Coordinates of C-alpha atoms and ligand atoms in Angstrom, one line a residue:
X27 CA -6.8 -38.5 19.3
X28 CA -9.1 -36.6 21.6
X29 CA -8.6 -32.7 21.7
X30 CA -9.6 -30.3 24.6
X31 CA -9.9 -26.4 24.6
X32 CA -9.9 -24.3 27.5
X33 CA -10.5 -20.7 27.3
X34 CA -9.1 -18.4 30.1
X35 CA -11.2 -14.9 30.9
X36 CA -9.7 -11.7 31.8
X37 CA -9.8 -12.1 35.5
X38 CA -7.4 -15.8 34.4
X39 CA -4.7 -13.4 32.4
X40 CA -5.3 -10.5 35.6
X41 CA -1.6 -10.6 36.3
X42 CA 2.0 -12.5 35.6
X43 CA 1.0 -14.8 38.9
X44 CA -2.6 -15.1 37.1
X45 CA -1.0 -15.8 33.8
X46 CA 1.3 -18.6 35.7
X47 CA -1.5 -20.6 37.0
X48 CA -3.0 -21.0 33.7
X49 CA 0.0 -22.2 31.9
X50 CA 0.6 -24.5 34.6
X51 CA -3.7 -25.8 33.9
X52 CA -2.5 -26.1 30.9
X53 CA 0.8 -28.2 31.2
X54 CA -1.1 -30.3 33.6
X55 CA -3.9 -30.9 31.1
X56 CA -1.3 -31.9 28.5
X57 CA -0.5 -35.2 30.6
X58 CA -4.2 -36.3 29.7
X59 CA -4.7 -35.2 26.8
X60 CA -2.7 -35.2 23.6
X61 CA -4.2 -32.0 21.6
X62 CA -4.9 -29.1 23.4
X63 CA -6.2 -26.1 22.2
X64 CA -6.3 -22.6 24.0
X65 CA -8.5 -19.4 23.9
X66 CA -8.1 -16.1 26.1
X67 CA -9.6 -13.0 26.5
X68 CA -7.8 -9.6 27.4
X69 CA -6.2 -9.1 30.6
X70 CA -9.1 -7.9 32.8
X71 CA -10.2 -4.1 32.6
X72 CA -8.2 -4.0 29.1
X73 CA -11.3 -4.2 26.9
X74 CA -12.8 -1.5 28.6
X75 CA -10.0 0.4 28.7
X76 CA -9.4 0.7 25.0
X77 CA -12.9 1.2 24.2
X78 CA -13.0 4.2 27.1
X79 CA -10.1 5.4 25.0
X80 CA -12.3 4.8 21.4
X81 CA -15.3 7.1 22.9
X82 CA -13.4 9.6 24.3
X83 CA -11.2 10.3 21.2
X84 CA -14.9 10.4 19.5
X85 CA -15.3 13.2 21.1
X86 CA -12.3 15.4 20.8
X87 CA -10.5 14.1 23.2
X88 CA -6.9 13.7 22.4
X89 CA -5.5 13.1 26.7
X90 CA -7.4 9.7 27.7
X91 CA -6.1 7.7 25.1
X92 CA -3.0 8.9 25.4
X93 CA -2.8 7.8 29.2
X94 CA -4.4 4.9 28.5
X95 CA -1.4 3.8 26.0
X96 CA 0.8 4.3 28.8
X97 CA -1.2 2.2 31.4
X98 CA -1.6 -0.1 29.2
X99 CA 2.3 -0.5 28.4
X100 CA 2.6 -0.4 32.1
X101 CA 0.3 -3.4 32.5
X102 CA 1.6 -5.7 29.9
X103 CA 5.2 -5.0 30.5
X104 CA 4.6 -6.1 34.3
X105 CA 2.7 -9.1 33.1
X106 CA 5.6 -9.9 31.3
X107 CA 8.2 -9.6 33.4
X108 CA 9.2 -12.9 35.0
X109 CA 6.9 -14.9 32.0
X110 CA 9.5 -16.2 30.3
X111 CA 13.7 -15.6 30.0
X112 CA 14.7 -12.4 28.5
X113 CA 14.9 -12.3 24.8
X114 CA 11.0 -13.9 24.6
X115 CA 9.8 -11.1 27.3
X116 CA 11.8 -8.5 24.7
X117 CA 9.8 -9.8 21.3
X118 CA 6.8 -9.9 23.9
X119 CA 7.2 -6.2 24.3
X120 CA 7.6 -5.2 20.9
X121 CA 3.9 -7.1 20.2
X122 CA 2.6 -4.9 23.2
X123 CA 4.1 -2.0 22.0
X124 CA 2.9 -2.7 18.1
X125 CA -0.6 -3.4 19.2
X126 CA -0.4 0.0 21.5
X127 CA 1.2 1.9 18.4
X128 CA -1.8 0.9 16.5
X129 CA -4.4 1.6 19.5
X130 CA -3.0 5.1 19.2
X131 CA -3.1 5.8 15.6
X132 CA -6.9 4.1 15.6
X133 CA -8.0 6.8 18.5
X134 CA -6.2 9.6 16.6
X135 CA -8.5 9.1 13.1
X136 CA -11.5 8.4 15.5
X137 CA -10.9 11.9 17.0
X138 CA -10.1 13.4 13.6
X139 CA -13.1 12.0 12.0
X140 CA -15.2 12.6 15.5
X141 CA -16.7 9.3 15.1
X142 CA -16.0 6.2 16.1
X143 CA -18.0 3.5 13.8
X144 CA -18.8 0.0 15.1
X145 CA -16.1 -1.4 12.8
X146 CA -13.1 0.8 14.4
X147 CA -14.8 0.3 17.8
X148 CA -14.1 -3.3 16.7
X149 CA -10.8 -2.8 15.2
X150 CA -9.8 -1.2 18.7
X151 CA -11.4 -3.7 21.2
X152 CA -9.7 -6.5 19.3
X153 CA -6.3 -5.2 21.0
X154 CA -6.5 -6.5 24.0
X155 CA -6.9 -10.2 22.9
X156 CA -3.9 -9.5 20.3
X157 CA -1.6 -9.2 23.5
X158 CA -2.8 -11.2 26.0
X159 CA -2.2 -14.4 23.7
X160 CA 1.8 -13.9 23.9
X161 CA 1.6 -13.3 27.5
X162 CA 0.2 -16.9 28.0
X163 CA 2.0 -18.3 24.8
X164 CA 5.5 -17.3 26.3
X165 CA 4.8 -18.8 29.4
X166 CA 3.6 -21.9 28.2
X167 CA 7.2 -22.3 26.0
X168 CA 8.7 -21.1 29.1
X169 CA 7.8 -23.8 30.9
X170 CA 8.5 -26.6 28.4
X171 CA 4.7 -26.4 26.7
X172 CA 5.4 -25.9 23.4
X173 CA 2.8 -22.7 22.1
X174 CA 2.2 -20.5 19.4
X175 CA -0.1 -17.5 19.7
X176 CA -3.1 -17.5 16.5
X177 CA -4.7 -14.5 16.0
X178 CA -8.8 -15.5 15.5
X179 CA -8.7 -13.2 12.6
X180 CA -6.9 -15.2 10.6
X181 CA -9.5 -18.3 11.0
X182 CA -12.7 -17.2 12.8
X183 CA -14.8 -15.8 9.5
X184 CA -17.7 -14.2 10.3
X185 CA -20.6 -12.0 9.2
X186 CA -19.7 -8.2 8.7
X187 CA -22.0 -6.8 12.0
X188 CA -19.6 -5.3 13.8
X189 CA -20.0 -5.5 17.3
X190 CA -22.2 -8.5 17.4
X191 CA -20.5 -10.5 14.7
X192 CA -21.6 -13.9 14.2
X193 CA -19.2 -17.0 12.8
X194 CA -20.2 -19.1 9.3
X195 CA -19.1 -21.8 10.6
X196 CA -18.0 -24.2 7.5
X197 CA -15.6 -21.2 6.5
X198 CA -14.0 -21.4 9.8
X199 CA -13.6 -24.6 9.4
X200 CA -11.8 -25.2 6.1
X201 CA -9.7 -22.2 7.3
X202 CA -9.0 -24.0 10.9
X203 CA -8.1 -27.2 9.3
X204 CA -5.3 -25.4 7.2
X205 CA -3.9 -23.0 10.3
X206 CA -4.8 -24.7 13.4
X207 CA -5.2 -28.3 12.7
X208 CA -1.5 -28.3 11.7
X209 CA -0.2 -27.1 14.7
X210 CA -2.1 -30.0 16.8
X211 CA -0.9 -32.9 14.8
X212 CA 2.3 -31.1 15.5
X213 CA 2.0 -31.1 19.2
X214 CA 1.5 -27.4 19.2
X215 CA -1.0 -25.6 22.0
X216 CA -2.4 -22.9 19.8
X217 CA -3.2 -20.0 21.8
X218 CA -6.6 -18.6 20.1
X219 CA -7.3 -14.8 20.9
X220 CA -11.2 -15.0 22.0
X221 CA -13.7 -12.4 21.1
X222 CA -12.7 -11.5 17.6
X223 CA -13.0 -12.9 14.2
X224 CA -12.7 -11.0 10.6
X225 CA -15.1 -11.0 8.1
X226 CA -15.1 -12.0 4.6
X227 CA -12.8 -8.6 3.4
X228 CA -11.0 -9.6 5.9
X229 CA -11.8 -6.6 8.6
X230 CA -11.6 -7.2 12.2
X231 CA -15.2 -8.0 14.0
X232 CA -15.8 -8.9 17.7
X233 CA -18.6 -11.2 18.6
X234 CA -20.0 -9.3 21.0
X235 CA -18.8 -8.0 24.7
X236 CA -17.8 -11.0 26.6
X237 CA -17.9 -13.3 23.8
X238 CA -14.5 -15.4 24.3
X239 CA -16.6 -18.3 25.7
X240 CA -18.3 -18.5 22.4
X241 CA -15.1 -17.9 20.4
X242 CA -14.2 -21.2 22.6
X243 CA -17.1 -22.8 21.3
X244 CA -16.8 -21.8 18.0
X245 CA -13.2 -23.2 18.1
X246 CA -14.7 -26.6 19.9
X247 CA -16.7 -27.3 17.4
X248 CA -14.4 -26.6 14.1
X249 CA -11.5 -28.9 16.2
X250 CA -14.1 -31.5 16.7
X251 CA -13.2 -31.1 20.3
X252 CA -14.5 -34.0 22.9
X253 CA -14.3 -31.1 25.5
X254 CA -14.1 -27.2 26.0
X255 CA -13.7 -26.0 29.7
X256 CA -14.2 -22.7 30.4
X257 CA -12.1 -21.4 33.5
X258 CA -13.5 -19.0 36.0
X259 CA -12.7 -18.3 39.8
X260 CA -15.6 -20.2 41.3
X261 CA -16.3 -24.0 41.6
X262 CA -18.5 -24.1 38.6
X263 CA -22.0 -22.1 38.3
X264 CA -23.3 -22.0 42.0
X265 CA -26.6 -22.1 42.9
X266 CA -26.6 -18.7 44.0
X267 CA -24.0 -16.0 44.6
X268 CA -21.9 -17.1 47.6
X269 CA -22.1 -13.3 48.9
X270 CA -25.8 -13.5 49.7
X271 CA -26.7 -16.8 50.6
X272 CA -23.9 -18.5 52.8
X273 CA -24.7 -22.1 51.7
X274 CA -24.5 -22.0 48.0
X275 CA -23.2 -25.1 46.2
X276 CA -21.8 -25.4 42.7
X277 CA -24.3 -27.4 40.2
X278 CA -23.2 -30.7 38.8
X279 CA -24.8 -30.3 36.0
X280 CA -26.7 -27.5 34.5
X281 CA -29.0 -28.1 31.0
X282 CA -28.3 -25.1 28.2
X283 CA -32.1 -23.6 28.8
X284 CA -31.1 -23.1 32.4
X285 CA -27.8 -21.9 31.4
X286 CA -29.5 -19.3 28.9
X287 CA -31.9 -18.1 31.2
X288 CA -29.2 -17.8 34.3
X289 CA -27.4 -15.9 31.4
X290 CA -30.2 -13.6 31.0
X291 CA -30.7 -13.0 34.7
X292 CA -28.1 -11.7 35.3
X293 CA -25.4 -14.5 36.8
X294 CA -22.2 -14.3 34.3
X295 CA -22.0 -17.9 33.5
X296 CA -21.4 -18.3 30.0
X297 CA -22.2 -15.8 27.1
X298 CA -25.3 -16.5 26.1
X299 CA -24.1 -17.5 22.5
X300 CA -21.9 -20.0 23.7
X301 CA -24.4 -22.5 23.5
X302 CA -25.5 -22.2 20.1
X303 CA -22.6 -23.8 18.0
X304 CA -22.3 -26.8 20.8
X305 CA -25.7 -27.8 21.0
X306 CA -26.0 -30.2 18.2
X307 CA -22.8 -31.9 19.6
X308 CA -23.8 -33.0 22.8
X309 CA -22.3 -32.3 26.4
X310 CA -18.4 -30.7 25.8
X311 CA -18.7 -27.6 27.6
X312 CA -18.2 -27.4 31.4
X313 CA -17.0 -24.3 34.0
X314 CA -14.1 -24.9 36.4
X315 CA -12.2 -22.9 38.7
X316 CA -8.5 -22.2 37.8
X317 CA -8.1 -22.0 41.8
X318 CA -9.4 -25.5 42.4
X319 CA -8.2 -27.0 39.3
X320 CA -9.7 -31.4 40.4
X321 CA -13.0 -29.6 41.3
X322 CA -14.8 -31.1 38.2
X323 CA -16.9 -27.9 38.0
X324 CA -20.1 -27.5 36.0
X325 CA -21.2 -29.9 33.0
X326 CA -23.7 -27.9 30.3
X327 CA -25.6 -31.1 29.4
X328 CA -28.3 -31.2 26.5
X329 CA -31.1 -32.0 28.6
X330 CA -31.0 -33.6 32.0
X331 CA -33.7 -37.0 32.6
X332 CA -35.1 -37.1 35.9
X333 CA -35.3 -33.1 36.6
X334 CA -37.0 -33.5 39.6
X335 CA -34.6 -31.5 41.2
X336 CA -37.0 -28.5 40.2
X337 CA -35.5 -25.2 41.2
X338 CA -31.6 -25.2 40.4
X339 CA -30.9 -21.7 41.1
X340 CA -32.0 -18.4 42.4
X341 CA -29.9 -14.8 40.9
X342 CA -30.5 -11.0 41.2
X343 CA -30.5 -8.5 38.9
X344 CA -29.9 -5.2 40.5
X345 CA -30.3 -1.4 39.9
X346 CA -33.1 -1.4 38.0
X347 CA -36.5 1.0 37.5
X348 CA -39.8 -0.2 37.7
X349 CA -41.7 2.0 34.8
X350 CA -45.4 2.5 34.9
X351 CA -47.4 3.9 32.2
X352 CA -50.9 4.0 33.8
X353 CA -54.3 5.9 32.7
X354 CA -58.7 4.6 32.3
X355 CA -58.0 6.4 28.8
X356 CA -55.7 3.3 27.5
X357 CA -58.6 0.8 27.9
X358 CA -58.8 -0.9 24.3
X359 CA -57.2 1.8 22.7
X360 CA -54.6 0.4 20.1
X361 CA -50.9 1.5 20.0
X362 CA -50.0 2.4 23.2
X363 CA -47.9 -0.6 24.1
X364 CA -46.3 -0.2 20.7
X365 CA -45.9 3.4 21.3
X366 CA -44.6 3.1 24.6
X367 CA -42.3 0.7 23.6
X368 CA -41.1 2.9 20.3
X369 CA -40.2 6.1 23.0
X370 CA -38.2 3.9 25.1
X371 CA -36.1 2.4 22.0
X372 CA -35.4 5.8 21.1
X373 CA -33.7 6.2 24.2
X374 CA -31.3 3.2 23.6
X375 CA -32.9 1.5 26.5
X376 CA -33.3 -2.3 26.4
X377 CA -36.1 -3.4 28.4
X378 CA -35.6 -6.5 30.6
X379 CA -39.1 -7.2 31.7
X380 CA -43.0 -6.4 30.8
X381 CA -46.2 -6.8 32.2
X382 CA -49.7 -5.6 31.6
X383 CA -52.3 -6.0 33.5
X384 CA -55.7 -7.5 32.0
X385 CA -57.5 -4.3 32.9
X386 CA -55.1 -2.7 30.1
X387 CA -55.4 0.2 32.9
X388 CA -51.5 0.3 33.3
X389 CA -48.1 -1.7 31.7
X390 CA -45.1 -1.7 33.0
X391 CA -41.7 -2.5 32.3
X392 CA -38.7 -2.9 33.9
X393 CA -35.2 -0.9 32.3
X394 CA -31.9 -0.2 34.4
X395 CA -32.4 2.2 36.7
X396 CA -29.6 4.9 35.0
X397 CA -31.8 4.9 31.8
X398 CA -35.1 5.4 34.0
X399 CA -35.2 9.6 34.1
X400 CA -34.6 9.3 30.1
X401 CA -37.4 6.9 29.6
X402 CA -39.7 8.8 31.6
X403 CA -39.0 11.4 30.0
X404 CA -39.6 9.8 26.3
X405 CA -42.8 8.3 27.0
X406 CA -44.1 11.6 28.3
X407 CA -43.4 13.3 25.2
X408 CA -44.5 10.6 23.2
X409 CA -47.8 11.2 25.0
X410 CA -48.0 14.4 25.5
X411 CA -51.5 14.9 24.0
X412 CA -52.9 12.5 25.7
X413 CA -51.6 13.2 29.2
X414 CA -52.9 16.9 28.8
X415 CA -56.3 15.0 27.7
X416 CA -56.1 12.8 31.1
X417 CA -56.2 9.3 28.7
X418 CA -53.5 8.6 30.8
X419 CA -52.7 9.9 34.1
X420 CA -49.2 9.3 34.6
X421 CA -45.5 7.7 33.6
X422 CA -43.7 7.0 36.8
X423 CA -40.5 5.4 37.7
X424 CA -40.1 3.1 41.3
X425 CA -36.8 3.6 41.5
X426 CA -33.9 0.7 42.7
X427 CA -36.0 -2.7 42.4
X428 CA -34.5 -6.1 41.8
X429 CA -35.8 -8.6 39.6
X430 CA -35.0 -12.3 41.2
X431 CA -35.6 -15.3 39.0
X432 CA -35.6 -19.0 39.9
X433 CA -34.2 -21.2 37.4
X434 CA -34.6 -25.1 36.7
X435 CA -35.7 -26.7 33.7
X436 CA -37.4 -29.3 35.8
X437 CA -40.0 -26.8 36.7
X438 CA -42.1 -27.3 33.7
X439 CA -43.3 -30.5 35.3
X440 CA -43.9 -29.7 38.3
X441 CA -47.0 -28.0 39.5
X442 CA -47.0 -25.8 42.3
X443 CA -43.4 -24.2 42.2
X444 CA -44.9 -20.9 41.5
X445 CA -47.2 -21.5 44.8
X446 CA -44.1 -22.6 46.7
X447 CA -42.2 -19.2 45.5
X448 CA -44.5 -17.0 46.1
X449 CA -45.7 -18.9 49.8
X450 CA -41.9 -18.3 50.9
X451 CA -41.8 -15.4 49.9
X452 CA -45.1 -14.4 51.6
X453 CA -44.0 -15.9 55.1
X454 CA -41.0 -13.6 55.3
X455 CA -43.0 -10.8 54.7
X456 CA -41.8 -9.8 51.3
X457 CA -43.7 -8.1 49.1
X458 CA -43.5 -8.9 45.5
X459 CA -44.4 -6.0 42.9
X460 CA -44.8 -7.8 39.7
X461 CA -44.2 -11.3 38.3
X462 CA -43.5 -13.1 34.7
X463 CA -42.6 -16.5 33.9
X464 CA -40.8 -17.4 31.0
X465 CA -42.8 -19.0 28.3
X466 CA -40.0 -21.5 28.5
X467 CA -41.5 -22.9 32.3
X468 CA -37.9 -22.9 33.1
X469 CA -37.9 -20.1 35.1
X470 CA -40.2 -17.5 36.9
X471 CA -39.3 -13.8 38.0
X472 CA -40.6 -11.4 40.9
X473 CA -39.7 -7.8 41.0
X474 CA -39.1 -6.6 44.6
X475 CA -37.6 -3.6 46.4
X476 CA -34.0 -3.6 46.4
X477 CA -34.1 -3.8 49.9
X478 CA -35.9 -7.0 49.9
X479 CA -33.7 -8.6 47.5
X480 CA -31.0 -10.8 49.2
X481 CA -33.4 -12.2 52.0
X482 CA -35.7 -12.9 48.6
X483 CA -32.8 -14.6 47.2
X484 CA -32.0 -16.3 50.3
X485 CA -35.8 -17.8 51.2
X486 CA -35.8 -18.4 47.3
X487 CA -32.9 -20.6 47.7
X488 CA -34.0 -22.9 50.1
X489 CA -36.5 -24.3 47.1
X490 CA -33.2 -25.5 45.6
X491 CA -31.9 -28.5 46.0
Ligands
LIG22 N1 -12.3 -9.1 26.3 C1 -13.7 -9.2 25.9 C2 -14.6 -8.4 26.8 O1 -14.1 -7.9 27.8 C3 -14.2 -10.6 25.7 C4 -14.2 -11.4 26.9 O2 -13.6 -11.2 27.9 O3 -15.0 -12.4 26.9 O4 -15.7 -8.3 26.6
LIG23 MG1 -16.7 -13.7 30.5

């Protein structure tokens, strides 16, 4: 009997008219297809909320988290109002008022220990998915679906990384077939919270900020599901943000490379992970829109034949620094990228792009522009001796530049893309600051100013198609 999962994001569970929509996705799907499965991620903002009230309480603050319980309450009880008839929307507060109960007590022995560890940072974040299944599975039974809300801990085994957890997969299998199986041959919709997992002991993990699509793959692949859709509010992944260039269009079909790469740069398609547990599988995964439900969205396919199409998709990262590291006294001299590199780890930085130039005169590196100050800072004491020796002349930051990367897997065989990108860009009169392409071929990447950056996307985008 073929089984589909569909996995709802925050902005999907935003409200009790958001939650409404995607029960009613869900009723509709259940005409087609006789086992559904679904996974959901905290109402929107709720994740960050509880780990704002995590850090703070790290810090001796006993006031945030306490407000936070009460917008939280508030939030959820207005969600729930109108879900469902009255006793479920009472046993629906008493799980939003258990989970807040333990969001409170979790902050308080943060604040008394003045630390909050990766594992309670987990045990705190997990919160949000914990109430936003009952939400959804109230409304489902409300309308005649019949639901059950599954907590992911009690299936989804994973490693014991906290923060970043990743699934064993055969575990989380045996342990599906015996929870969640069951409730599909019964004619059950399981509702799956997404983003969490527990490890072997049994302690609550997440998989990583934004991780419900994988959880949704994760739970594809242990169904043996023919499809997993992943709802969003846009027709699919588009070829470029509708905001900038007023003639986007939403991609048929989009290869995982491409997928991974647009995940990189910066569009929010799909958590980058996703990917992995589907990939042996074959093409299950595609992106709709949960406000134009028979728009067939995105497919991720394997690979694509006939990728002529060449350039798929242009995207923007913004806010970010342009760092130099520049001095005649780094010619041939061993160590510096490794030591420029070290300073800026210690900073907690994560570096999104790199270029040297053959000369070895200067590298430079791109990092978001909030970190930039810090960075500077770290490679100048780093080199301290030799900038007082004049080996290198200076570390400087170009603040607010934009790195904008055209993606398409067809690329690789097709000479003379980079020529094309770089002619457009040249005949509007942008000027491009540094470059790097992907040893994948599938995409290439220009840094320009910010100001430059949506006619870049815009000229960029007229490659696609
Ligand atoms: N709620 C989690 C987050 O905000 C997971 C997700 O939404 O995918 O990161
Ligand atoms: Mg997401």
């Amino acid at each position: 009997m073929k089984t589909l999962v569909m996995k709802f994001g925050g902005t999907s569970m935003g409200s009790a008219e958001a939650i409404g929509r995607c029960a009613e996705i869900v009723r509709a799907a259940r005409a087609e297809w006789p086992r559904v499965a679904v996974v959901v991620s905290a109402m929107s903002g709720v994740t960050d909320a509880l780990l704002k009230g995590a850090t703070t309480a790290a810090v001796g603050d006993s006031v945030t988290y306490q407000t936070l319980v009460s917008e939280l309450r508030e939030r959820h009880t207005a969600a729930l109002a109108g879900l469902a008839d009255d006793q479920a929307t009472a046993s629906g507060r008493t799980v939003v008022r258990d989970c807040l109960d333990e969001f409170f007590s979790l902050c308080h022995a943060v604040r008394v220990l003045g630390e909050a560890s990766p594992r309670a940072l987990d045990a705190i974040s997990s919160l949000g998915e914990r109430m936003s299944i009952h939400l959804i599975a109230m409304r489902l039974n409300a309308v005649g679906v019949r639901a059950k809300a599954v907590d992911a801990a009690d299936f989804v085994v994973t490693d014991s990384v906290f923060l970043a957890a990743n699934p064993q997969m055969d575990a989380t299998k045996s342990k599906s077939d015996a929870l969640v199986k069951p409730l599909l041959d019964d004619g059950i919709v399981p509702v799956i919270t997404g983003f969490i997992g527990a490890d072997a002991s049994g302690a609550v993990t997440t998989l990583g900020r934004g991780g419900s699509d994988f959880s949704a793959a994760i739970v594809g692949v242990v169904l043996g599901a023919d499809e997993v859709w992943i709802w969003t509010d846009v027709d699919g992944v588009m070829t470029a943000d509708p905001r900038v260039v007023k003639d986007a269009r939403s991609l048929e079909a989009l290869t995982y490379r491409e997928v991974a790469e647009l995940a990189y740069y910066g569009a929010k398609v799909l958590h980058p992970k996703t990917i992995r547990p589907v990939i042996e599988i074959g093409s299950i995964l595609r992106i709709k829109n949960t406000f134009n439900p028979t728009h067939p969205g995105t497919r991720i396919v394997a690979d694509e034949d006939g990728t002529s199409g060449t350039v798929k998709a242009v995207t923007a990262i913004k806010s970010l620094s342009l760092i130099t590291v520049e001095g005649r006294g780094m010619i041939g001299v061993p160590g510096v990228a490794a030591r420029t590199f070290g300073a800026t780890a210690r900073t907690h930085t994560s570096v999104l792009m790199i270029s040297q130039a053959s000369s070895e005169q200067s590298i430079c590196f791109l990092v978001p522009s909030a970190s930039a100050e810090r960075v500077v800072a770290a490679i100048e004491q780093e080199f301290a001796l030799e900038l007082a020796r004049r080996d290198i002349d200076k570390v400087w930051s170009w603040p607010e530049v934009v790195i904008v990367t055209v993606v398409g897997a067809g690329m690789q065989h097709t000479p003379g893309i980079a020529g094309r990108v770089f002619s457009a860009l040249g005949a509007a009169g942008i000027n491009v600051i540094a470059i790097a392409q992907g040893s994948s071929e599938c995409s290439i990447s220009l840094v320009v100013d910010a100001k430059d950056a949506d006619q870049a996307v815009r000229e960029l985008h007229k490659l696609t198609g």
